XYZ file of C-alpha atoms in Angstrom:
115
model
C 61.965 -7.609 -27.416
C 64.792 -5.129 -27.648
C 64.581 -3.150 -30.877
C 65.978 0.351 -31.077
C 62.913 2.476 -30.499
C 63.730 5.708 -32.324
C 60.421 7.412 -33.109
C 58.773 5.054 -30.634
C 55.736 7.311 -30.393
C 54.655 6.328 -33.874
C 54.586 3.000 -35.689
C 56.781 1.061 -33.255
C 54.301 1.527 -30.419
C 51.535 0.261 -32.706
C 53.683 -2.763 -33.636
C 54.286 -3.534 -29.952
C 50.569 -3.219 -29.216
C 49.932 -5.797 -31.937
C 52.483 -8.168 -30.408
C 51.027 -8.000 -26.916
C 47.445 -8.272 -28.177
C 48.352 -11.397 -30.160
C 50.163 -12.913 -27.158
C 48.155 -12.005 -24.064
C 49.880 -13.002 -20.821
C 52.928 -14.325 -22.714
C 55.014 -11.173 -22.671
C 55.956 -10.354 -19.062
C 58.137 -7.379 -20.009
C 59.449 -5.482 -23.027
C 62.723 -3.542 -22.917
C 63.551 -0.777 -25.398
C 66.690 1.265 -25.967
C 67.254 4.473 -27.933
C 63.745 5.673 -27.191
C 64.556 9.328 -27.917
C 61.848 10.320 -25.422
C 61.916 13.652 -23.596
C 59.993 15.264 -20.716
C 57.323 16.605 -23.069
C 56.242 13.082 -24.027
C 53.930 11.623 -21.409
C 53.775 7.963 -20.424
C 50.237 7.694 -21.787
C 51.572 8.553 -25.257
C 53.774 5.449 -25.247
C 51.392 3.218 -23.295
C 50.586 -0.298 -24.468
C 47.270 -0.248 -22.627
C 46.080 -1.103 -19.152
C 47.979 -4.399 -18.953
C 51.447 -2.788 -18.988
C 53.160 -0.304 -16.685
C 55.628 2.161 -18.232
C 59.025 2.697 -16.586
C 61.533 4.910 -18.361
C 64.726 6.913 -18.134
C 65.082 9.590 -20.777
C 68.386 11.066 -21.872
C 68.229 14.539 -20.389
C 71.036 16.722 -21.742
C 71.486 15.222 -25.216
C 69.405 13.895 -28.083
C 68.906 10.206 -28.612
C 69.440 7.466 -26.089
C 67.005 6.632 -23.343
C 65.505 3.381 -22.099
C 61.989 2.166 -21.504
C 60.644 -0.924 -19.765
C 57.081 -2.151 -20.012
C 56.106 -4.610 -17.278
C 52.887 -6.623 -17.270
C 50.597 -5.688 -14.386
C 50.700 -9.361 -13.252
C 54.458 -8.978 -12.745
C 54.696 -6.280 -10.086
C 58.104 -4.628 -9.883
C 59.680 -2.659 -7.105
C 62.962 -0.958 -6.285
C 63.011 0.889 -9.607
C 66.344 2.695 -9.892
C 67.430 4.895 -12.793
C 70.652 6.620 -13.842
C 71.569 9.111 -16.560
C 75.192 10.248 -16.695
C 75.224 11.631 -20.280
C 76.964 8.493 -21.554
C 74.535 5.846 -20.320
C 70.937 5.535 -19.260
C 70.103 2.662 -16.934
C 66.871 1.371 -15.440
C 66.924 -1.495 -12.922
C 64.094 -3.077 -10.965
C 63.214 -6.275 -9.173
C 60.282 -8.604 -9.731
C 60.225 -10.493 -6.452
C 57.397 -12.815 -7.476
C 59.557 -14.195 -10.301
C 62.870 -13.743 -8.437
C 64.138 -11.586 -11.308
C 66.260 -8.478 -11.586
C 65.404 -6.693 -14.821
C 67.701 -4.110 -16.350
C 67.775 -1.974 -19.465
C 70.970 -0.154 -20.414
C 71.778 2.233 -23.244
C 75.421 3.193 -23.791
C 76.118 5.838 -26.403
C 78.378 4.551 -29.202
C 80.641 7.560 -28.711
C 81.146 6.868 -24.985
C 84.681 5.999 -23.992
C 85.102 2.734 -22.124
C 86.357 4.583 -19.017
C 83.512 7.148 -19.005
């Protein structure tokens, strides 16, 4: 799933909870962009329950943007790396058990290609 998550603390989180409850063990990860989350919003406020771990990179100096990755607890991830350079927010991690590299990237529409 990769919908824009603006206002993700409200109805979109409830919609995602419904999806994962209806499909237990079938959704290994969920990636969201444009989360609009800030430091004052805690991970527990956007949690999907005990089965998913929250990883996120908020846009620090501007409104909007941000990325969030939910990973199922049966898919342990490591090497979580994040970046925020005002133009992009990036979150990368590895899931060695599945031999996957998972990434979520938000690039602001106003960002120049050479930024």
